[in-house]
Tab-separated table of N, CA and C in Angstrom:
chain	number	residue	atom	x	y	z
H	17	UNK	N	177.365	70.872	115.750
H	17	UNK	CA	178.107	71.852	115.002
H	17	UNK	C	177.314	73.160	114.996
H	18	UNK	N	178.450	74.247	115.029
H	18	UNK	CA	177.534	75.715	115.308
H	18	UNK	C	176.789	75.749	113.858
H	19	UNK	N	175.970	76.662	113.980
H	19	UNK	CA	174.876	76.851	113.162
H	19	UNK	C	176.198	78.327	112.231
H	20	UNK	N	176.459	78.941	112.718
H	20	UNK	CA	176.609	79.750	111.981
H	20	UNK	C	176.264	81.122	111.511
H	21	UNK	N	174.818	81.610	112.243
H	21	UNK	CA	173.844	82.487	111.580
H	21	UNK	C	174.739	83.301	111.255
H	22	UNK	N	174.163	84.239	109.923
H	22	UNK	CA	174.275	84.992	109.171
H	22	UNK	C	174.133	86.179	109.511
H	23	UNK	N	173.371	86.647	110.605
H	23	UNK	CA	172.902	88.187	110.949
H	23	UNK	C	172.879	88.629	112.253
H	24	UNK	N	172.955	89.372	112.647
H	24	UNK	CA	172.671	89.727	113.752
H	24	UNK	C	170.811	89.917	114.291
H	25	UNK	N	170.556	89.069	115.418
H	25	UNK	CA	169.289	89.097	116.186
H	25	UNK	C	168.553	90.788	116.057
H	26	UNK	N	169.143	91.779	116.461
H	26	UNK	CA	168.732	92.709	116.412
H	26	UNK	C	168.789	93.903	115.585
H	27	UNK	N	169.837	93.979	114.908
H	27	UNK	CA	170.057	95.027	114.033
H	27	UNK	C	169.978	94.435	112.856
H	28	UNK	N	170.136	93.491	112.541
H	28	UNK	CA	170.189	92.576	110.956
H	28	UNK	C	171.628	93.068	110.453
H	29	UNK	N	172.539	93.010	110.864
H	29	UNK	CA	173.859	93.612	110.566
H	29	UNK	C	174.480	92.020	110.226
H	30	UNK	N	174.901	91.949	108.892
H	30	UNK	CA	175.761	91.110	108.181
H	30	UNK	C	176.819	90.279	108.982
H	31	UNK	N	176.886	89.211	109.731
H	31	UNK	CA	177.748	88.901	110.394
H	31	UNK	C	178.094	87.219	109.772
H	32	UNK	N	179.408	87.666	108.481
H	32	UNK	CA	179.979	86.331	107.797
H	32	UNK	C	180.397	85.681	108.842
H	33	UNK	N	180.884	84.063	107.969
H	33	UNK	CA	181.247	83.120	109.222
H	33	UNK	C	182.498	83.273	109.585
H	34	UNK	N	183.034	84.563	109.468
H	34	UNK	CA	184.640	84.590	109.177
H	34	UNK	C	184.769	85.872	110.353
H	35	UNK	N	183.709	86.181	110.544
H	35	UNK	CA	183.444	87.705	111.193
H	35	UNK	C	183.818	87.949	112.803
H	36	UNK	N	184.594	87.957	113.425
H	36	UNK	CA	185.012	88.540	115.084
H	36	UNK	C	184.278	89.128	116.101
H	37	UNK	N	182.937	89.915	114.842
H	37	UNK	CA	181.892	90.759	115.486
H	37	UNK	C	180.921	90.369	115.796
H	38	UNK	N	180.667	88.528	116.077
H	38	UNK	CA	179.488	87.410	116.295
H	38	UNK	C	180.022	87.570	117.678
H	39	UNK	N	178.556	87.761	118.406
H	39	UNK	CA	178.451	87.262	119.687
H	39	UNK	C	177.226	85.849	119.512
H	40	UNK	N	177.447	84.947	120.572
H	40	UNK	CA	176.416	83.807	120.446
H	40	UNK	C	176.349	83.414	122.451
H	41	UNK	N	174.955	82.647	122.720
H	41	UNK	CA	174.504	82.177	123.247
H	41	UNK	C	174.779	80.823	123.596
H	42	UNK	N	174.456	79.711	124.779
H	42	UNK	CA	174.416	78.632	123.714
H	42	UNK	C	173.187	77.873	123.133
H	43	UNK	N	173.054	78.575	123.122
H	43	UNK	CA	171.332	78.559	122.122
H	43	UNK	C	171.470	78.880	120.471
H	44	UNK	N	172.880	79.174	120.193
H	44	UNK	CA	173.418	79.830	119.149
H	44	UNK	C	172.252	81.224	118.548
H	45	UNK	N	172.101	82.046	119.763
H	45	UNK	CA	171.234	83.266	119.408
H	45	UNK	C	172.587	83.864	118.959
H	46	UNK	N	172.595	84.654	118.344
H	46	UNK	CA	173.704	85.331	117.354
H	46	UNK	C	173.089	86.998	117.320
H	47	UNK	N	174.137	87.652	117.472
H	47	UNK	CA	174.287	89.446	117.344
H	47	UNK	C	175.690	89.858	117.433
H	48	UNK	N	175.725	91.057	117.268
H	48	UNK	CA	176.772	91.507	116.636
H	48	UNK	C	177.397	91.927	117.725
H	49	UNK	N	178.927	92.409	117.984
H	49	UNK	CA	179.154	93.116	119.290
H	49	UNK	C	179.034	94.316	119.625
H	50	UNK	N	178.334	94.838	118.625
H	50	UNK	CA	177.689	96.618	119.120
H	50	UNK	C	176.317	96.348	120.027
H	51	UNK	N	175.790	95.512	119.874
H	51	UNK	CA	174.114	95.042	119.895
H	51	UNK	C	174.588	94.346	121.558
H	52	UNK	N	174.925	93.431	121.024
H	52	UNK	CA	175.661	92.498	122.668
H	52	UNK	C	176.066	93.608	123.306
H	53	UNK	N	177.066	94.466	123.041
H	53	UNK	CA	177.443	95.491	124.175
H	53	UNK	C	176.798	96.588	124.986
H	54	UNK	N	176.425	97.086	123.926
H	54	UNK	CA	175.821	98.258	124.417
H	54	UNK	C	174.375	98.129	124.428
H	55	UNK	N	173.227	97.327	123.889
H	55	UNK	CA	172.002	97.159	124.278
H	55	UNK	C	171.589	95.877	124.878
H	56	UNK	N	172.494	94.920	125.158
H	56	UNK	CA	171.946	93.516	125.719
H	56	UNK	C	172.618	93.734	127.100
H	57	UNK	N	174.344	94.245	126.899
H	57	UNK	CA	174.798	94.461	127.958
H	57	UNK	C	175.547	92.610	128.327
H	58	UNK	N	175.877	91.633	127.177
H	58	UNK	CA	176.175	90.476	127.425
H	58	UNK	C	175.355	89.300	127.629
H	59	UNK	N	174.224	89.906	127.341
H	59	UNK	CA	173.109	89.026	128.378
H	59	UNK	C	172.027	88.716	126.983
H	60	UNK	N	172.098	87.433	126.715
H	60	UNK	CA	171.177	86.922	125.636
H	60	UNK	C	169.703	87.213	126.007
H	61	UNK	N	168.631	88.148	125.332
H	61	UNK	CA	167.044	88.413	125.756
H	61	UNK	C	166.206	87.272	125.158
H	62	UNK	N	166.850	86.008	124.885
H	62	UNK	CA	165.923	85.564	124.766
H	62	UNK	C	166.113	83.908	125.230
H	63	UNK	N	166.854	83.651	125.925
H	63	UNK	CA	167.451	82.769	127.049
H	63	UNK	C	167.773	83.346	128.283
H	64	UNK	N	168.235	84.498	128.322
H	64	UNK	CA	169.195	85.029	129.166
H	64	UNK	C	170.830	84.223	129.766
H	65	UNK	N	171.096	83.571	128.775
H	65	UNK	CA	172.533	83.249	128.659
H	65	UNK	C	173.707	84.534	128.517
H	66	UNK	N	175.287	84.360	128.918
H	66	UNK	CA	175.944	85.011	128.256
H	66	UNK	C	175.937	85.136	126.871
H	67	UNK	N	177.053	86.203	126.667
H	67	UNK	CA	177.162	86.095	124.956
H	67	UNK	C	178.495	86.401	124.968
H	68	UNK	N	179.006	85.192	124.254
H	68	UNK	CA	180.525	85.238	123.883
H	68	UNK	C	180.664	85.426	122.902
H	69	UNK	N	181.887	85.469	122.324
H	69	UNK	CA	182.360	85.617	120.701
H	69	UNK	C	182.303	84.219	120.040
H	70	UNK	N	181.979	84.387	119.116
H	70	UNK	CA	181.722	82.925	118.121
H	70	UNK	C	182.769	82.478	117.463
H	71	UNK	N	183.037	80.891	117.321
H	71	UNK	CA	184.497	80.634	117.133
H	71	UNK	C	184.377	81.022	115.594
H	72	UNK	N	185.289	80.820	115.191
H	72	UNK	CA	185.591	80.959	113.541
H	72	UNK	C	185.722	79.913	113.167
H	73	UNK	N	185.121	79.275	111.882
H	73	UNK	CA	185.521	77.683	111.358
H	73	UNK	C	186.201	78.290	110.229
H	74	UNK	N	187.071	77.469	109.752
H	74	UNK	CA	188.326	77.258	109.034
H	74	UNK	C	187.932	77.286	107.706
H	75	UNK	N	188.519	77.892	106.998
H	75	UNK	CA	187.948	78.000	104.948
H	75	UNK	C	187.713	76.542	104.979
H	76	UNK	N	188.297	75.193	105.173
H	76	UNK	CA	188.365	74.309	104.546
H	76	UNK	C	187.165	73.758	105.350
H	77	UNK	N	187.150	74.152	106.578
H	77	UNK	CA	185.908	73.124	107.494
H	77	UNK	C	184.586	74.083	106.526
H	78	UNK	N	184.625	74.988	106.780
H	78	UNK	CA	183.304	76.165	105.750
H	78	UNK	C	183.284	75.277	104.349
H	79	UNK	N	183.913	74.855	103.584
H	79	UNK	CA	183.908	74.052	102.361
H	79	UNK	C	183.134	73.056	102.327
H	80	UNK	N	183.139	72.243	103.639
H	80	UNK	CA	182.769	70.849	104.095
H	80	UNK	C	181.078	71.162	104.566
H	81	UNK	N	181.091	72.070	105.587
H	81	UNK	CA	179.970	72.406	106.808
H	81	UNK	C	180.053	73.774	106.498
H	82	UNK	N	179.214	74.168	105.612
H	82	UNK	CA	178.883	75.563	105.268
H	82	UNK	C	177.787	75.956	106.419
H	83	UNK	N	178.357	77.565	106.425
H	83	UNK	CA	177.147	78.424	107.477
H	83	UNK	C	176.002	78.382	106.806
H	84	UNK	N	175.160	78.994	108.112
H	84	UNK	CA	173.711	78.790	107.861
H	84	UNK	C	172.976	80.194	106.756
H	85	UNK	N	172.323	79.798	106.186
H	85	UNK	CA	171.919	80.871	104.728
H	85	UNK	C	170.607	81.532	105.644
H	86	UNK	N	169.637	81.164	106.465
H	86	UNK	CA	168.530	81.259	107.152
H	86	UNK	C	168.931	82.988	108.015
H	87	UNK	N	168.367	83.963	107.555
H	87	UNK	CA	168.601	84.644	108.536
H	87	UNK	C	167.472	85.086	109.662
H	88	UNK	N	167.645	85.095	110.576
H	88	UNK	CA	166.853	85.185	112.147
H	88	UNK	C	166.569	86.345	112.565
H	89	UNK	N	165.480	86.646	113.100
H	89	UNK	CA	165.270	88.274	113.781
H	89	UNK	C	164.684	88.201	114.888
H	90	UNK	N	164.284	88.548	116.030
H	90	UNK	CA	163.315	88.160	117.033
H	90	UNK	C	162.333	88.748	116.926
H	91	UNK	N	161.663	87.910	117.600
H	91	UNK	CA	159.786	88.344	117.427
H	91	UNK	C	159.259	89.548	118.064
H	92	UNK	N	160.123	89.480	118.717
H	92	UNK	CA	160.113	91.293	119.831
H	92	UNK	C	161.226	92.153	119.770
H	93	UNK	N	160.969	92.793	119.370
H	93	UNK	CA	161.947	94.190	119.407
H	93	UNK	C	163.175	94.205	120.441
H	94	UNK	N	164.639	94.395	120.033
H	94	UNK	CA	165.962	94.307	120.936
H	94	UNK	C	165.111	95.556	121.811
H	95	UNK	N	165.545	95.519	123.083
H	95	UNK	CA	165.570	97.130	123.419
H	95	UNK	C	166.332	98.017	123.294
H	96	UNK	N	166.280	99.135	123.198
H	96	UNK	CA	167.145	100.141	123.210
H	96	UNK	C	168.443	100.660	123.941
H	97	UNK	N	169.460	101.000	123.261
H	97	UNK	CA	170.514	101.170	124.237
H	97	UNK	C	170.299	102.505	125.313
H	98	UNK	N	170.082	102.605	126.680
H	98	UNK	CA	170.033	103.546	127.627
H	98	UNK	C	170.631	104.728	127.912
């Protein structure tokens, strides 16, 4: 089951489990789609996987299997958009 994260990898930008603007890995690395677009360019930096959009779980499945509270940052700096 997806993890869920809470934030975005690089910007720390708020990304609920309800949110459209989750990109993920399948590593479940998690960022937002400003971050994925324009500074990763699709491309996970710390697998180098794609990055798709993250499914949405359902109010009632979220009731059951709540997202993850843990928020994540990487140990190295996103790079910059070009």
């Amino acid at each position: 089951m997806l993890q869920l994260r809470p934030n975005c990898e690089c910007c720390d930008h708020d990304l609920p489990p309800h949110s459209s603007e989750a990109r993920i890995c399948s590593f479940e690395c998690t960022f937002c789609s400003e971050c994925a677009t324009a500074i990763l360019k699709g491309c996970c930096p710390n697998c180098g996987g794609d990055l798709v959009p993250r499914p949405i779980r359902s109010v009632n499945m979220l009731a059951k299997y709540p997202a993850s509270q843990k928020r994540v940052s990487r140990a190295k700096p996103c790079p910059t958009a070009a």
